[in-house]
CSV table of C-alpha atoms in Angstrom, one decimal:
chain,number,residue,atom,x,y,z
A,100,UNK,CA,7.0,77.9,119.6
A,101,UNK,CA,3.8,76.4,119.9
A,102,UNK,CA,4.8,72.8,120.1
A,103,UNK,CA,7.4,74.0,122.7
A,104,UNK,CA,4.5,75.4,124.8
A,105,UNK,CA,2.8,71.9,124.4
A,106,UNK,CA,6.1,70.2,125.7
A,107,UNK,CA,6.2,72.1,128.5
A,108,UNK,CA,2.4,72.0,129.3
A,109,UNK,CA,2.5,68.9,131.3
A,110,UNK,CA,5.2,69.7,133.8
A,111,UNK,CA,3.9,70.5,137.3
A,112,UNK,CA,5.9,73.6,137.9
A,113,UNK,CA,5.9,75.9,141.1
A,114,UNK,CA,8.3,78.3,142.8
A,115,UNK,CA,11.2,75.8,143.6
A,116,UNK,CA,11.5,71.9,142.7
A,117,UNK,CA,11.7,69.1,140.1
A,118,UNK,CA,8.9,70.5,137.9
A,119,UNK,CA,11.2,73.9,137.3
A,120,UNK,CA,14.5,71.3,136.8
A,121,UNK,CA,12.7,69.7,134.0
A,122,UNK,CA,11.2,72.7,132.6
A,123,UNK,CA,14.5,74.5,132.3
A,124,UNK,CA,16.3,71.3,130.9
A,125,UNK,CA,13.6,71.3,127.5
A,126,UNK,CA,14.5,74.8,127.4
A,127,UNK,CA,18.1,73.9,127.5
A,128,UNK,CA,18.0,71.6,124.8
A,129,UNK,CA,16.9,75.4,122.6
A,130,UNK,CA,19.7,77.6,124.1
A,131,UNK,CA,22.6,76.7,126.1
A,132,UNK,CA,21.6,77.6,130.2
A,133,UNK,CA,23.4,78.6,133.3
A,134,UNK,CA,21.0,76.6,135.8
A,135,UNK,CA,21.7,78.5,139.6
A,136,UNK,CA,20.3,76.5,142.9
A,137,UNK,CA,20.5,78.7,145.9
A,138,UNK,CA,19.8,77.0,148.9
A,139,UNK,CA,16.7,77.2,151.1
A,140,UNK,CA,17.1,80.0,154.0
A,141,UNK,CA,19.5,82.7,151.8
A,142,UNK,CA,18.6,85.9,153.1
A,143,UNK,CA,17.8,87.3,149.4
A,144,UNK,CA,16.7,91.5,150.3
A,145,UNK,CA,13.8,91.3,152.3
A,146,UNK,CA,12.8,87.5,151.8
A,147,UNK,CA,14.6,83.7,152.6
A,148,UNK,CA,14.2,81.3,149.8
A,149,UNK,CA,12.3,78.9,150.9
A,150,UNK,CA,11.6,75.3,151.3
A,151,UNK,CA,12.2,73.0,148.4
A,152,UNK,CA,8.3,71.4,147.4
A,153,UNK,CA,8.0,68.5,145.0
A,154,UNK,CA,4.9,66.3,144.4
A,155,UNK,CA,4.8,62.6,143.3
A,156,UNK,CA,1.0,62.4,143.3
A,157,UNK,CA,-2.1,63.6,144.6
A,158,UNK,CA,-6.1,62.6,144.8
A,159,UNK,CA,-9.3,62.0,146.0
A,160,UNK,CA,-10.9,58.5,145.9
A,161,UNK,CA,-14.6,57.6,146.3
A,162,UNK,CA,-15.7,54.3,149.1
A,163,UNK,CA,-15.1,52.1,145.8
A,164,UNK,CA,-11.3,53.6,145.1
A,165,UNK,CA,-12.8,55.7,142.3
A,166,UNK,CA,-10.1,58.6,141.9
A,167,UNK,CA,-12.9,61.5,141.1
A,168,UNK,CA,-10.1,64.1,141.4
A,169,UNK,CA,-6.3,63.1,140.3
A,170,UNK,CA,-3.6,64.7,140.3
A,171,UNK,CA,-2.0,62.7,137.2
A,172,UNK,CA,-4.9,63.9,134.8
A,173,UNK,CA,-4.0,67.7,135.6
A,174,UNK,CA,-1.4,69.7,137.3
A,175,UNK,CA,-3.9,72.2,138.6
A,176,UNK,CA,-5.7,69.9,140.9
A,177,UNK,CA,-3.6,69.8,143.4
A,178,UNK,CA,-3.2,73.5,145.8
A,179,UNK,CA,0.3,74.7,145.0
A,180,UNK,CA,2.7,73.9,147.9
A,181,UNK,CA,0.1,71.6,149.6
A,182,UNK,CA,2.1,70.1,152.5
A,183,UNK,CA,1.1,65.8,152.5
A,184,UNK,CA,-1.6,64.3,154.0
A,185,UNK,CA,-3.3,60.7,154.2
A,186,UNK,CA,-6.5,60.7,155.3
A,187,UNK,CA,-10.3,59.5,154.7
A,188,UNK,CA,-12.8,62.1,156.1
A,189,UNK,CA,-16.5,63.1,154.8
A,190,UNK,CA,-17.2,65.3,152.2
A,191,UNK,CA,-18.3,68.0,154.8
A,192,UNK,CA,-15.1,68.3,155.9
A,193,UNK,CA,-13.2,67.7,152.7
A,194,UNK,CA,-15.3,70.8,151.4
A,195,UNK,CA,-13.1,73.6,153.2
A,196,UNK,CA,-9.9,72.2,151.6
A,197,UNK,CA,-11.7,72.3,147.9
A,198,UNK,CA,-11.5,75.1,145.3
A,199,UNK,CA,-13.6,76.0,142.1
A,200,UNK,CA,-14.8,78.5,139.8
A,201,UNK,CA,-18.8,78.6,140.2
A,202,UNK,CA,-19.3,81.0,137.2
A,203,UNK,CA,-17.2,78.4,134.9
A,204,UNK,CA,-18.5,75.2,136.4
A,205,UNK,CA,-16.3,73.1,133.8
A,206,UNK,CA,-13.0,74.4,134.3
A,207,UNK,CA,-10.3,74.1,137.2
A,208,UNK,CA,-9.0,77.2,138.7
A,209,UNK,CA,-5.2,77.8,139.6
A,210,UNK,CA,-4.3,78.2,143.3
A,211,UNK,CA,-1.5,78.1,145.4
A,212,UNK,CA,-0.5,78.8,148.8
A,213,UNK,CA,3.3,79.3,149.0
A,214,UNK,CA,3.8,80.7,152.5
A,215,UNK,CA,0.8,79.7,154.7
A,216,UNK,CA,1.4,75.2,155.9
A,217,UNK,CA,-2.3,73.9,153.9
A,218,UNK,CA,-3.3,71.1,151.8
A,219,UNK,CA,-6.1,71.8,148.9
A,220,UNK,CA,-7.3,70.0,146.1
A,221,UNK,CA,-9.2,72.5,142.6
A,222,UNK,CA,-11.8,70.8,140.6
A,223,UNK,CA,-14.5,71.8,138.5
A,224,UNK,CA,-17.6,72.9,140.3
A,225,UNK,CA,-19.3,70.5,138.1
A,226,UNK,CA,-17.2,67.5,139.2
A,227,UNK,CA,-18.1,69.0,142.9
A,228,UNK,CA,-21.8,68.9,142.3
A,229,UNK,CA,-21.9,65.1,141.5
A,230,UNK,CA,-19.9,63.7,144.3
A,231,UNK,CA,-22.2,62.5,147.4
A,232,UNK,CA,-22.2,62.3,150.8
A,233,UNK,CA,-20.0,60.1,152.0
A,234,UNK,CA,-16.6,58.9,153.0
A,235,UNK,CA,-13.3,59.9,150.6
A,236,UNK,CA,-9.7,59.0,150.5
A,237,UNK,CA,-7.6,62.1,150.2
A,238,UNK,CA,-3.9,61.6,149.7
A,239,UNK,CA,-1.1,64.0,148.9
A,240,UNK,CA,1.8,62.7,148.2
A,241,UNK,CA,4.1,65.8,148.6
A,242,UNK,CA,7.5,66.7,150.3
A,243,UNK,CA,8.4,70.7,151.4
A,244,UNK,CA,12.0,70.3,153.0
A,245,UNK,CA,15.6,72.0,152.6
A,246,UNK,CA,16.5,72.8,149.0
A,247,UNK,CA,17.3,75.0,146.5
A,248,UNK,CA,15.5,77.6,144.3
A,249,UNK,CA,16.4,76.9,140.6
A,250,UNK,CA,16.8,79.4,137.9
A,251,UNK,CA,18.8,79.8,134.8
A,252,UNK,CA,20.4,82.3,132.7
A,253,UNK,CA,21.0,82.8,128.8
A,254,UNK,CA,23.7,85.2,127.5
A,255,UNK,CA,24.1,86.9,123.6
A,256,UNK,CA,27.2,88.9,124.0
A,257,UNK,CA,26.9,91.9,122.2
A,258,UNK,CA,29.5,94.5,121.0
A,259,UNK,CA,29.5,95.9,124.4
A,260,UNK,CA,28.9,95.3,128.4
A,261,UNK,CA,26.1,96.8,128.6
A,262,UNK,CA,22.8,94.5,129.1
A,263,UNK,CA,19.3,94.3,127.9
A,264,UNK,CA,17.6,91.7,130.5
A,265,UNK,CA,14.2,89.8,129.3
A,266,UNK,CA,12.8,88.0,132.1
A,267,UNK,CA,9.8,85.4,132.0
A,268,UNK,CA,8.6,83.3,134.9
A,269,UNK,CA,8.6,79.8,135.3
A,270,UNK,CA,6.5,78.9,138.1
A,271,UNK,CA,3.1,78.1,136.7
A,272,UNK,CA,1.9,74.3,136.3
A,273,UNK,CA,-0.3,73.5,133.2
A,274,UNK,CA,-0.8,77.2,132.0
A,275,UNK,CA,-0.1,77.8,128.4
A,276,UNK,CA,-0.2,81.5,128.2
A,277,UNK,CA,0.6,82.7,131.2
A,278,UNK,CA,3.8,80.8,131.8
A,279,UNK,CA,4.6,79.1,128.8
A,280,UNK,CA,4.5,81.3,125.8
A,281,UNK,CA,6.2,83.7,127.0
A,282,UNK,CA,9.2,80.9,128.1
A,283,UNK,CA,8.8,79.7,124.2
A,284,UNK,CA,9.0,83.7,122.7
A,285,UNK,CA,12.2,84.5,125.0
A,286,UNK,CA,13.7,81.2,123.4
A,287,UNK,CA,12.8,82.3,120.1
A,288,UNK,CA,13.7,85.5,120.7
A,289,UNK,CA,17.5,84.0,122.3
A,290,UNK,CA,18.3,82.1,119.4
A,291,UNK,CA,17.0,84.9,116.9
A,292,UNK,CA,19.6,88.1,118.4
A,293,UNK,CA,22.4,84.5,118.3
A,294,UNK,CA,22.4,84.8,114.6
A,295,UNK,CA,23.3,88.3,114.8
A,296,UNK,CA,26.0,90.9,116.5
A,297,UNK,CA,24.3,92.6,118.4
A,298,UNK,CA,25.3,96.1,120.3
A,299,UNK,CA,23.9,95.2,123.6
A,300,UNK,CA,24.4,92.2,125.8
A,301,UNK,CA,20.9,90.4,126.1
A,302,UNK,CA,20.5,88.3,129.2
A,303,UNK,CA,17.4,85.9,129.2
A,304,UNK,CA,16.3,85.2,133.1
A,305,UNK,CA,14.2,82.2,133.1
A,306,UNK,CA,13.0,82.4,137.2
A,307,UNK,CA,9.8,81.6,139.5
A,308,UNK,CA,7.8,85.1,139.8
A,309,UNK,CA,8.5,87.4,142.6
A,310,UNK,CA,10.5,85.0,144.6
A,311,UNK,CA,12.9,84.1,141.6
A,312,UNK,CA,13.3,87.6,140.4
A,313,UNK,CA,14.0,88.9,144.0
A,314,UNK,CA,16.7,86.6,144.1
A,315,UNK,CA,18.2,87.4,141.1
A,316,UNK,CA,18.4,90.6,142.4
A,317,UNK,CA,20.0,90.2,144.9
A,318,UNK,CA,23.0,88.2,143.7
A,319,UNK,CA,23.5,90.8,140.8
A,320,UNK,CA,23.5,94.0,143.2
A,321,UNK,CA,26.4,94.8,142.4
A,322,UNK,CA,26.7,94.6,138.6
A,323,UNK,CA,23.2,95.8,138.3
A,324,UNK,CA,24.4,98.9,137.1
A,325,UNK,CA,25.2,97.2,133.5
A,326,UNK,CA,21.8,96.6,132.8
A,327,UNK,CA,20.6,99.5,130.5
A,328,UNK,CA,17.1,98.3,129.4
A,329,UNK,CA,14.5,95.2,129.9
A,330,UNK,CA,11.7,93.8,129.6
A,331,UNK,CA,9.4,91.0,131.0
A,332,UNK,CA,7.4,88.7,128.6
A,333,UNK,CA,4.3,87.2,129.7
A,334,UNK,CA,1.1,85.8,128.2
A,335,UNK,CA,2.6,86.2,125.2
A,336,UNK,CA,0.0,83.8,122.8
A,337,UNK,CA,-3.4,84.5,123.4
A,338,UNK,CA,-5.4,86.8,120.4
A,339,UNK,CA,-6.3,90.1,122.0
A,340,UNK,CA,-3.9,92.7,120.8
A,341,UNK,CA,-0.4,93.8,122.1
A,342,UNK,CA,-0.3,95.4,125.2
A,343,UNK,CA,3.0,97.5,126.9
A,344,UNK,CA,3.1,98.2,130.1
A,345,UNK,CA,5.7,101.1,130.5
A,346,UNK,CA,8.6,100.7,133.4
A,347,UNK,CA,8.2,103.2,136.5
A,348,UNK,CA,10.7,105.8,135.0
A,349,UNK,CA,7.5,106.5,132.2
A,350,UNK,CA,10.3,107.5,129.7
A,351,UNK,CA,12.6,105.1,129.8
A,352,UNK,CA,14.3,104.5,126.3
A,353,UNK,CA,12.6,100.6,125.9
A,354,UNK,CA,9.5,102.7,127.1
A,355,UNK,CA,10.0,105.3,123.8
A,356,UNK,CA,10.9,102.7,121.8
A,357,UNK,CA,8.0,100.2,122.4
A,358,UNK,CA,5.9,103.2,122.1
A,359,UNK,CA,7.4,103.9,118.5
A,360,UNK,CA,7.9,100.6,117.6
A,361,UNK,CA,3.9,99.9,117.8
A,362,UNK,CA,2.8,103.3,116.8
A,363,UNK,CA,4.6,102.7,113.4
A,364,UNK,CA,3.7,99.3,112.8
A,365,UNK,CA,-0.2,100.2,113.0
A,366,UNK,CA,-0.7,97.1,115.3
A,367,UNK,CA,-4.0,97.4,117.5
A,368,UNK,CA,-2.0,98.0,120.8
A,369,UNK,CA,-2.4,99.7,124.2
A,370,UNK,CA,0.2,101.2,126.0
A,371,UNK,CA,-0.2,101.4,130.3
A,372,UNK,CA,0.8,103.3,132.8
A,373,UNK,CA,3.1,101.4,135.5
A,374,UNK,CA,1.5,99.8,138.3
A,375,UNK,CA,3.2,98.1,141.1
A,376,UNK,CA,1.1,94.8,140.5
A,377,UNK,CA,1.5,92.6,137.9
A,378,UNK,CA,4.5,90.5,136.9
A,379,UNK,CA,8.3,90.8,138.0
A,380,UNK,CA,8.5,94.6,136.4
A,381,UNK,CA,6.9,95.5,139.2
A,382,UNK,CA,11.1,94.1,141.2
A,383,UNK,CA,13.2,95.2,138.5
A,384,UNK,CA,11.2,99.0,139.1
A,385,UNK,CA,10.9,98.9,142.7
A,386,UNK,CA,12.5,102.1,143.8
A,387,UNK,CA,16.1,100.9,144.8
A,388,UNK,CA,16.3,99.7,141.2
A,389,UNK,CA,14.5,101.7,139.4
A,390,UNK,CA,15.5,99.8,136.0
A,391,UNK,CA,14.3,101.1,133.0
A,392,UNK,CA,12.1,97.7,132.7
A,393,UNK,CA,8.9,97.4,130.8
A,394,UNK,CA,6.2,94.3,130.4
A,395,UNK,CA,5.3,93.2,127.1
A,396,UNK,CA,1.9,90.8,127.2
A,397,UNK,CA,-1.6,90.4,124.8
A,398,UNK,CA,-3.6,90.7,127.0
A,399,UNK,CA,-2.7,91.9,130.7
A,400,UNK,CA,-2.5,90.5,133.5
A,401,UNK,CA,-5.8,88.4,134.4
A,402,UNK,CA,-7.6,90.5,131.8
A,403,UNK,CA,-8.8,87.1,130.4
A,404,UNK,CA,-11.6,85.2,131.5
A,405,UNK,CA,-9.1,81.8,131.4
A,406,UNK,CA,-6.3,83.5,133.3
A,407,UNK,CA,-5.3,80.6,136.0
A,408,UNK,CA,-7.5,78.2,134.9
A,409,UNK,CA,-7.5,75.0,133.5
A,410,UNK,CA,-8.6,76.6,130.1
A,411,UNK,CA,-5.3,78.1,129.7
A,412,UNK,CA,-4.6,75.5,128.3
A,413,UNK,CA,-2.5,75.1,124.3
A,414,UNK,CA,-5.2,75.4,122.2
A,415,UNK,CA,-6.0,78.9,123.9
A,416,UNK,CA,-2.6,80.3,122.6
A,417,UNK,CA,-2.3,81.2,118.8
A,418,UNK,CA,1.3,80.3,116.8
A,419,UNK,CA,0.4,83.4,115.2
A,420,UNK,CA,-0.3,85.5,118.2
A,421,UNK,CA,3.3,84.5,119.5
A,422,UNK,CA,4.6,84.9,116.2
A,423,UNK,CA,3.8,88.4,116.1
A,424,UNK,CA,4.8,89.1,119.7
A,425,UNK,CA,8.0,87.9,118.4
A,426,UNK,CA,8.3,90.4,115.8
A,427,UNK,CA,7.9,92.9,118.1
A,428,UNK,CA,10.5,92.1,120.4
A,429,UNK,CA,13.0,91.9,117.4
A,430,UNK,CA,12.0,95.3,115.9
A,431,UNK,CA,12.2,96.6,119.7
A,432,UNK,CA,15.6,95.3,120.0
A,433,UNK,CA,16.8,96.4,116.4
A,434,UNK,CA,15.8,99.8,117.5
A,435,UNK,CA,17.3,99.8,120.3
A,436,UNK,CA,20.5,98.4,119.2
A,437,UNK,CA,20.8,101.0,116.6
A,438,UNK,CA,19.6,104.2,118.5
A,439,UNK,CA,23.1,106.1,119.2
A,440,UNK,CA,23.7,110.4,119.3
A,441,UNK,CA,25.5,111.6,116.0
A,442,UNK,CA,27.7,114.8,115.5
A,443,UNK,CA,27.6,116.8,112.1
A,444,UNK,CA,30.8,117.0,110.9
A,445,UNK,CA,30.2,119.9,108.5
A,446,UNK,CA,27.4,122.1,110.9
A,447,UNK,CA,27.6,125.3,108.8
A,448,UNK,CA,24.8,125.1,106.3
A,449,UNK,CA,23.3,122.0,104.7
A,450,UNK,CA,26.1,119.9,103.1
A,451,UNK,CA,25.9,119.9,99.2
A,452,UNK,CA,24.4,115.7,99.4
A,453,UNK,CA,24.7,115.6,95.3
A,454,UNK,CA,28.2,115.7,94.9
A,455,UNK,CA,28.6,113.1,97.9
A,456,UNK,CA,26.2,110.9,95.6
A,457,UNK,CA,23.6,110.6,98.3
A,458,UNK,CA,20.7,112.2,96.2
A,459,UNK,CA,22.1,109.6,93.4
A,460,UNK,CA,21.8,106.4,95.5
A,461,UNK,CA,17.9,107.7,96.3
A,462,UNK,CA,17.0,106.8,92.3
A,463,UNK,CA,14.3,105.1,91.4
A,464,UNK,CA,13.6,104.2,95.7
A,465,UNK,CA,9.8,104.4,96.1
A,466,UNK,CA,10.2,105.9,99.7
A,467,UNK,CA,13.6,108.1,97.5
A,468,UNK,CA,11.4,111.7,99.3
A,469,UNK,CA,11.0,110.0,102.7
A,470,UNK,CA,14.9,109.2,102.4
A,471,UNK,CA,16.2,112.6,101.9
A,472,UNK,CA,13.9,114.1,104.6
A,473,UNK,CA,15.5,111.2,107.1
A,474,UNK,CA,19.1,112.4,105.6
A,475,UNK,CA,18.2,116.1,106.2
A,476,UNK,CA,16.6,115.6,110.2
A,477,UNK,CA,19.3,113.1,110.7
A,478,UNK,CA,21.7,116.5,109.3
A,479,UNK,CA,19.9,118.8,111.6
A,480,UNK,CA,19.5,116.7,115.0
A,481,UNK,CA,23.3,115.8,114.8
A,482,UNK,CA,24.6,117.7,117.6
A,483,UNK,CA,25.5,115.2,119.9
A,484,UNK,CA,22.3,115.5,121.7
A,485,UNK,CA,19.6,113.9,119.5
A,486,UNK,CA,19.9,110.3,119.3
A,487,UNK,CA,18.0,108.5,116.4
A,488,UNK,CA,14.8,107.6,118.2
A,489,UNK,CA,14.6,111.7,119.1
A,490,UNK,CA,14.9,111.9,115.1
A,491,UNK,CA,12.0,109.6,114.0
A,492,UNK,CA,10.2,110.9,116.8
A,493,UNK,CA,10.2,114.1,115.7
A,494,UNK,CA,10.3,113.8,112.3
A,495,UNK,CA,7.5,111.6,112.2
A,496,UNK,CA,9.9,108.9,109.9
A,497,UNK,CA,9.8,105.1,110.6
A,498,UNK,CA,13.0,104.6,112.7
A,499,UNK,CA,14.6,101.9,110.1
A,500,UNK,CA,14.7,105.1,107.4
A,501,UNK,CA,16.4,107.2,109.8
A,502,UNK,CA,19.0,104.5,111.1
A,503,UNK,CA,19.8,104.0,107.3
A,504,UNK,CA,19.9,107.8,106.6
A,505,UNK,CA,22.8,107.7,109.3
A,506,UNK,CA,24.5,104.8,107.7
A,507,UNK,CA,24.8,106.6,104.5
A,508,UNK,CA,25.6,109.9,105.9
A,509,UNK,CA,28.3,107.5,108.3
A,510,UNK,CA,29.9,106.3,105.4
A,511,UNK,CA,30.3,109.8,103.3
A,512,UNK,CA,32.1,111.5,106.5
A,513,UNK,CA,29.0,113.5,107.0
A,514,UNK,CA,28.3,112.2,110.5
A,515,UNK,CA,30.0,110.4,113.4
A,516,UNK,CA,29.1,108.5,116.6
């Protein structure tokens, strides 16, 4: 994962263009894609897509033809959607198109402006500070015409129609965590549920924020009603602990089961409230959708001192840390492929387990106690009305104990789905 996120680390991405093409080909060369272009002015709900922007290079040049800020050294130096320009003007004027981080003089922040016709360049205040008066070259070598807006799509069938979506944007240039580990996890995460059967469909949306997800949206209106769970992945690599941000149902089943699945695994963690801020949960729960879809991240949403900066950067994202946000999205998804409602088939009294050989298969288990307690909730809560996750919730049992309790009580007649 991490030499995936160093791959893509380069690539000047933004909401449409060539840098988004290229990313999603890398990823293609992981998982097999369906790449979409939707053309510049489709009416997608409330917003157009808009005009295609793609940058060949950028800088500024001192009198002598010194580039003091270049675009081919970083990504981030150039404004996001700056329209072009060619000029030479003073640093009193170049000044109002410039943009730093005072309190971090050495790194470069992230800006864009997607909407709004400007041209900008983002530098180090340090790099600011020792340019003089005087006369630069400032050239932007950019073109914002009629396009498309690119985004692909990644399908595991599972035993059934109904879909789990993970969605991760891919808009941000040079931006390891927030962008790019949580592309690498979902690719991970893809080819991991392949080896398996799974239960659900799992779709993987690869899509520029807001704009991308919108659009996704609206050219699966009407099939939206398939989608049963989600969740969005974002800086998914950086060391502070896990952090679930619940959808805006608050009790929606990937919102129980996150909840469980971190609880149990004694992870430092936080759970949130939802907010309407944030990444593209905030589409997926806006009120005509209202999809059961939570965000999964380390550390939220600019809670990070290098959020969109030019210290985001790969050594600021841990294999580790995406290893283990990994592991949670696969015991997330193993729950909630195996969480189903179960009916006793013999209600009347506990069934006699001994003669069945259940007690007999518990011999010599460390966990045999822990086992038959699972085997006797699993018993009780089998009414058609409980589903698994209710069963470990309230018995207090790791989930994985209780789904096996069901398989054995499954496969003795005891219990049916």
């Amino acid at each position: 994962m991490h030499a995936l996120v160093e791959r893509l680390y380069p690539l000047c991405r933004s909401i449409t263009g060539d840098g988004v093409r290229a990313t999603l080909e890398i990823v293609g060369e992981y998982i097999p894609l369906r790449v979409h272009e939707v053309p510049t002015g489709t009416q997608v709900l409330d917003w157009t897509v808009p005009q295609e922007w793609n940058i060949r290079d950028a800088y500024i040049a001192d009198s002598t033809g010194r580039r003091v800020v270049d675009f081919a050294a970083s990504s981030l130096h150039v404004l996001g959607y700056s329209v072009p320009v060619s000029r030479t003007m003073p640093l009193s004027e170049l000044r109002g198109h410039l943009h730093t981080l005072p309190d971090h003089p050495s790194w470069v922040p992230y800006r864009t402006s997607y909407y709004t016709p400007e041209w900008g360049f983002c530098l180090a205040q340090e790099t600011l500070d020792a340019l003089p008066d005087g006369e630069y070259e400032v050239r932007v070598d950019s073109t914002l015409a009629d396009g498309h807006l690119t985004y692909a799509e990644h399908v595991v069938p599972g035993q059934v129609a109904d879909e789990v979506i993970v969605s991760c944007h891919v808009c941000h240039p040079s931006l390891a965590n927030d962008n790019l580990a949580g592309i690498a996890v979902a690719v991970f995460l893809a080819r991991a549920l392949a080896e398996q059967t799974p239960y659900y469909t799992y779709r993987f949306i690869f899509a520029p924020g807001t704009i991308g997800a919108i659009t996704w949206l609206a050219r699966n209106k009407e099939r939206i009603d398939r989608v049963k769970h989600g969740l969005v992945l974002a800086c998914a690599g950086d060391r502070g602990q896990l952090t679930y941000k619940q959808s805006r149902r608050g009790d929606a089943e990937i919102d129980r089961v996150l909840r469980h699945v971190l609880a149990t695994s004694e992870r430092p963690h936080s759970v949130t409230e939802f907010t309407p801020y944030g990444y593209d949960e905030r589409q997926f729960c806006s009120p005509g959708f209202d999809l059961g879809v939570g965000s999964l991240t380390r550390t939220p949403y600019a809670g990070y001192p290098e959020y969109h900066t030019s210290a985001d950067n790969p050594d600021f994202v841990s294999p580790e840390a995406m290893a283990d946000t990994l592991a949670v999205c696969r015991e997330a998804f193993a729950v909630l492929d195996r969480n189903r409602r179960y009916l006793n088939l013999s209600p009347y009294g506990e069934p006699q387990l001994g003669r069945r050989g259940l007690y007999g298969s518990l011999g010599g288990r460390s966990d045999a106690q822990q086992a038959q307690m699972a085997m006797l909730w699993v018993l009780n809560l089998a009414d058609g009305e409980h589903s698994l996750l209710d069963v470990a919730e309230r018995s207090g049992l790791p989930f994985d104990t209780v789904a096996v309790a069901a398989d054995a009580l499954g496969a003795a007649g005891l219990i049916k789905a």
